[in-house]
């Protein structure tokens, strides 16, 4: 590995390797309990093969930025975040009733289908949800196993652990607020932004960067400046990342997003995009949003109507502007950051990748 | 703490303390995200106040048996198992659709009720399940935080980690086999016993004991003999413990079990008690079991009919005999165990407590 060559592609490849190695270690434990575990193992293997590995990449660059060398140990520790994230996706899909993920049926849907095909006892949906809860738990438990067995020195792990702990508690707090907001019908921009801060910005960028930096070490002022950089770069970038996700969910190509267009609306998600739309909407436009939001049977014509309101109110243009402004803010934070030049370059590139329009 | 005085009551009290201290540390993190988290924190506080703390007690006595001194650090590490177990209970109740736990509405039921009372958007049941999935995840993530921050030396934690890892993977494998068995209608004794081995015996007794012993240290023959004792004592005791639970679920006092009588039958659980009953049943008796098992609306008369079949086939008496034989086997394993006399005494007492008829 030559310095400067650690592109996202390299990280994705290495993280894929270490996750496969990790699953290989779990195989005898699971199959030792029973051959019946094989489809579960296969489903997890297939799930863990995908994903952009953004959280691992930010953790890796937090480490490199603080002066850590490229090595298999940091890639293994960073890959633990992908186990955490996969767990969150599996459980999110159950909580949201989402039937697809990365262009495939979601895990609970796969198991519900299998139950129905086999003509088993009970409800296919309840069975699918139960298996997905369990497999998500397994991924969450494996997060620590992978982190602790990454091969990093005990001292490094002890520095990183509190960041990992905080990250998990915060993301679950954010999800709780999100669920509550959806249920209570809270559509204000302020509450949508708070959910984004906890569920996305801290979880995807700020904490992974801080985790990598904490693992690499450093004490005193350098360390707290590093943590401040992760915040100054991570929080605005996280908002931009989520806004792009909101837009792609309605205006993107389902072949690229891996989800049908408009699923956020069907699931009643209080996105920032919709909060801005609603704040700019006329009474007639607001009525359309309120009627459509959370309708699980919303068809393509209904989604098109929502898109027209988002565009018509100027909310889409405002969000694009917000993305640009937030990315610029994140990039500006890099300029003065006390991290290696190489890390600055990689993080600038990641900021663009994470918020790109993708076609 | 005088030696020999570490009764289950002492462990329960200390574990209660450290769990409350742990929750106190989480308070600013959760409430920092939003005041809305307060009911979630309260629900977890109330949940964590209860329970027999058996897993913590076995971990504690694994430590003491290997020569470890009574200290706050081992109690904190052992209490981490109670976070793990609470997570499993919260998720189990969602998976099984159980409406009560320890005499209170289960967590998902509490939130479904709150949703209905507030007249919020969407389905109260889906909301309750989603919040319970999330709070169960939080408890699972906290397991590691509590274990890692127990204050035990890094070297001890490194010895214990693989046991904790194995324990979590095994219990989830056992639950998976259980779900699959229920769905596929597998009622053989062999498969019921395999589920008990993974879901109960390893998880409740063998691995907690081994975890305590691993944390205390020791190498070479002494260590592997200690692990073998945990198996020789833990596996038969685990079977006896589960059989007692099966019996109490149908013949016990709901005020003591905290669950309505017959819930296992309503949920279609393939218990060992029912597998033995079915193996001894006449065609007429088997038809009653098959018709009732998994009927969510089974009333008290239906439960009484099942009880009559269990008693009539002689399965109840056989199970009582099995409990006695398994407890005797566990106690015999203690005799030759290379552990302190104090630990032998405490583990003998725990074997009786864990399998007592409770009134």
PDB file of N, CA, C and O in Angstrom, chain A residues 16-43:
ATOM      1  N   UNK A  16     -14.444  -5.849   2.642  1.00  0.00           N
ATOM      2  CA  UNK A  16     -15.129  -7.050   2.158  1.00  0.00           C
ATOM      3  C   UNK A  16     -14.365  -8.310   2.554  1.00  0.00           C
ATOM      4  O   UNK A  16     -14.949  -9.291   3.030  1.00  0.00           O
ATOM      5  N   UNK A  17     -13.043  -8.267   2.405  1.00  0.00           N
ATOM      6  CA  UNK A  17     -12.193  -9.410   2.783  1.00  0.00           C
ATOM      7  C   UNK A  17     -12.324  -9.752   4.257  1.00  0.00           C
ATOM      8  O   UNK A  17     -12.549 -10.898   4.621  1.00  0.00           O
ATOM      9  N   UNK A  18     -12.136  -8.748   5.114  1.00  0.00           N
ATOM     10  CA  UNK A  18     -12.125  -9.051   6.549  1.00  0.00           C
ATOM     11  C   UNK A  18     -13.505  -9.501   7.025  1.00  0.00           C
ATOM     12  O   UNK A  18     -13.606 -10.335   7.918  1.00  0.00           O
ATOM     13  N   UNK A  19     -14.561  -8.982   6.401  1.00  0.00           N
ATOM     14  CA  UNK A  19     -15.904  -9.445   6.785  1.00  0.00           C
ATOM     15  C   UNK A  19     -16.105 -10.904   6.373  1.00  0.00           C
ATOM     16  O   UNK A  19     -16.676 -11.692   7.123  1.00  0.00           O
ATOM     17  N   UNK A  20     -15.604 -11.258   5.189  1.00  0.00           N
ATOM     18  CA  UNK A  20     -15.709 -12.666   4.766  1.00  0.00           C
ATOM     19  C   UNK A  20     -14.915 -13.571   5.707  1.00  0.00           C
ATOM     20  O   UNK A  20     -15.374 -14.644   6.097  1.00  0.00           O
ATOM     21  N   UNK A  21     -13.725 -13.118   6.097  1.00  0.00           N
ATOM     22  CA  UNK A  21     -12.915 -13.905   7.042  1.00  0.00           C
ATOM     23  C   UNK A  21     -13.642 -14.071   8.377  1.00  0.00           C
ATOM     24  O   UNK A  21     -13.626 -15.140   8.986  1.00  0.00           O
ATOM     25  N   UNK A  22     -14.267 -13.001   8.809  1.00  0.00           N
ATOM     26  CA  UNK A  22     -14.991 -13.048  10.083  1.00  0.00           C
ATOM     27  C   UNK A  22     -16.154 -14.040  10.008  1.00  0.00           C
ATOM     28  O   UNK A  22     -16.357 -14.857  10.918  1.00  0.00           O
ATOM     29  N   UNK A  23     -16.907 -13.980   8.929  1.00  0.00           N
ATOM     30  CA  UNK A  23     -18.032 -14.912   8.765  1.00  0.00           C
ATOM     31  C   UNK A  23     -17.538 -16.354   8.716  1.00  0.00           C
ATOM     32  O   UNK A  23     -18.201 -17.271   9.200  1.00  0.00           O
ATOM     33  N   UNK A  24     -16.369 -16.538   8.146  1.00  0.00           N
ATOM     34  CA  UNK A  24     -15.780 -17.867   8.061  1.00  0.00           C
ATOM     35  C   UNK A  24     -15.524 -18.438   9.459  1.00  0.00           C
ATOM     36  O   UNK A  24     -15.709 -19.626   9.707  1.00  0.00           O
ATOM     37  N   UNK A  25     -15.119 -17.567  10.376  1.00  0.00           N
ATOM     38  CA  UNK A  25     -14.899 -17.997  11.766  1.00  0.00           C
ATOM     39  C   UNK A  25     -16.215 -18.361  12.465  1.00  0.00           C
ATOM     40  O   UNK A  25     -16.234 -19.195  13.373  1.00  0.00           O
ATOM     41  N   UNK A  26     -17.299 -17.706  12.075  1.00  0.00           N
ATOM     42  CA  UNK A  26     -18.599 -17.962  12.722  1.00  0.00           C
ATOM     43  C   UNK A  26     -19.251 -19.232  12.201  1.00  0.00           C
ATOM     44  O   UNK A  26     -20.114 -19.807  12.871  1.00  0.00           O
ATOM     45  N   UNK A  27     -18.837 -19.638  11.006  1.00  0.00           N
ATOM     46  CA  UNK A  27     -19.473 -20.778  10.346  1.00  0.00           C
ATOM     47  C   UNK A  27     -19.528 -22.024  11.236  1.00  0.00           C
ATOM     48  O   UNK A  27     -20.611 -22.587  11.451  1.00  0.00           O
ATOM     49  N   UNK A  28     -18.383 -22.487  11.800  1.00  0.00           N
ATOM     50  CA  UNK A  28     -18.450 -23.709  12.620  1.00  0.00           C
ATOM     51  C   UNK A  28     -19.317 -23.533  13.869  1.00  0.00           C
ATOM     52  O   UNK A  28     -19.944 -24.497  14.315  1.00  0.00           O
ATOM     53  N   UNK A  29     -19.348 -22.320  14.430  1.00  0.00           N
ATOM     54  CA  UNK A  29     -20.182 -22.105  15.627  1.00  0.00           C
ATOM     55  C   UNK A  29     -21.654 -22.273  15.260  1.00  0.00           C
ATOM     56  O   UNK A  29     -22.406 -23.007  15.912  1.00  0.00           O
ATOM     57  N   UNK A  30     -22.058 -21.601  14.178  1.00  0.00           N
ATOM     58  CA  UNK A  30     -23.473 -21.653  13.788  1.00  0.00           C
ATOM     59  C   UNK A  30     -23.866 -23.035  13.291  1.00  0.00           C
ATOM     60  O   UNK A  30     -24.879 -23.590  13.716  1.00  0.00           O
ATOM     61  N   UNK A  31     -23.060 -23.604  12.397  1.00  0.00           N
ATOM     62  CA  UNK A  31     -23.428 -24.909  11.844  1.00  0.00           C
ATOM     63  C   UNK A  31     -23.249 -26.015  12.880  1.00  0.00           C
ATOM     64  O   UNK A  31     -23.891 -27.061  12.798  1.00  0.00           O
ATOM     65  N   UNK A  32     -22.411 -25.757  13.882  1.00  0.00           N
ATOM     66  CA  UNK A  32     -22.285 -26.705  14.994  1.00  0.00           C
ATOM     67  C   UNK A  32     -23.582 -26.804  15.787  1.00  0.00           C
ATOM     68  O   UNK A  32     -23.929 -27.861  16.311  1.00  0.00           O
ATOM     69  N   UNK A  33     -24.304 -25.692  15.863  1.00  0.00           N
ATOM     70  CA  UNK A  33     -25.603 -25.720  16.550  1.00  0.00           C
ATOM     71  C   UNK A  33     -26.624 -26.476  15.710  1.00  0.00           C
ATOM     72  O   UNK A  33     -27.491 -27.168  16.241  1.00  0.00           O
ATOM     73  N   UNK A  34     -26.519 -26.355  14.395  1.00  0.00           N
ATOM     74  CA  UNK A  34     -27.458 -27.074  13.536  1.00  0.00           C
ATOM     75  C   UNK A  34     -27.268 -26.680  12.076  1.00  0.00           C
ATOM     76  O   UNK A  34     -27.042 -25.505  11.782  1.00  0.00           O
ATOM     77  N   UNK A  35     -27.379 -27.667  11.210  1.00  0.00           N
ATOM     78  CA  UNK A  35     -27.281 -27.426   9.764  1.00  0.00           C
ATOM     79  C   UNK A  35     -28.353 -26.427   9.303  1.00  0.00           C
ATOM     80  O   UNK A  35     -28.196 -25.761   8.288  1.00  0.00           O
ATOM     81  N   UNK A  36     -29.439 -26.342  10.083  1.00  0.00           N
ATOM     82  CA  UNK A  36     -30.540 -25.437   9.717  1.00  0.00           C
ATOM     83  C   UNK A  36     -30.110 -23.979   9.698  1.00  0.00           C
ATOM     84  O   UNK A  36     -30.836 -23.124   9.197  1.00  0.00           O
ATOM     85  N   UNK A  37     -28.935 -23.689  10.295  1.00  0.00           N
ATOM     86  CA  UNK A  37     -28.470 -22.294  10.331  1.00  0.00           C
ATOM     87  C   UNK A  37     -27.891 -21.834   9.000  1.00  0.00           C
ATOM     88  O   UNK A  37     -27.656 -20.635   8.809  1.00  0.00           O
ATOM     89  N   UNK A  38     -27.655 -22.796   8.084  1.00  0.00           N
ATOM     90  CA  UNK A  38     -26.970 -22.456   6.839  1.00  0.00           C
ATOM     91  C   UNK A  38     -27.647 -21.335   6.052  1.00  0.00           C
ATOM     92  O   UNK A  38     -26.966 -20.380   5.631  1.00  0.00           O
ATOM     93  N   UNK A  39     -28.971 -21.382   5.850  1.00  0.00           N
ATOM     94  CA  UNK A  39     -29.595 -20.270   5.098  1.00  0.00           C
ATOM     95  C   UNK A  39     -29.405 -18.918   5.798  1.00  0.00           C
ATOM     96  O   UNK A  39     -29.266 -17.890   5.127  1.00  0.00           O
ATOM     97  N   UNK A  40     -29.380 -18.920   7.126  1.00  0.00           N
ATOM     98  CA  UNK A  40     -29.152 -17.676   7.868  1.00  0.00           C
ATOM     99  C   UNK A  40     -27.763 -17.133   7.595  1.00  0.00           C
ATOM    100  O   UNK A  40     -27.573 -15.935   7.342  1.00  0.00           O
ATOM    101  N   UNK A  41     -26.793 -18.035   7.637  1.00  0.00           N
ATOM    102  CA  UNK A  41     -25.408 -17.658   7.359  1.00  0.00           C
ATOM    103  C   UNK A  41     -25.280 -17.129   5.927  1.00  0.00           C
ATOM    104  O   UNK A  41     -24.614 -16.114   5.681  1.00  0.00           O
ATOM    105  N   UNK A  42     -25.931 -17.812   4.995  1.00  0.00           N
ATOM    106  CA  UNK A  42     -25.880 -17.373   3.594  1.00  0.00           C
ATOM    107  C   UNK A  42     -26.517 -15.987   3.431  1.00  0.00           C
ATOM    108  O   UNK A  42     -25.986 -15.146   2.699  1.00  0.00           O
ATOM    109  N   UNK A  43     -27.635 -15.779   4.114  1.00  0.00           N
ATOM    110  CA  UNK A  43     -28.314 -14.484   3.990  1.00  0.00           C
ATOM    111  C   UNK A  43     -27.420 -13.367   4.530  1.00  0.00           C
ATOM    112  O   UNK A  43     -27.330 -12.285   3.943  1.00  0.00           O
TER     113      UNK A  43
END
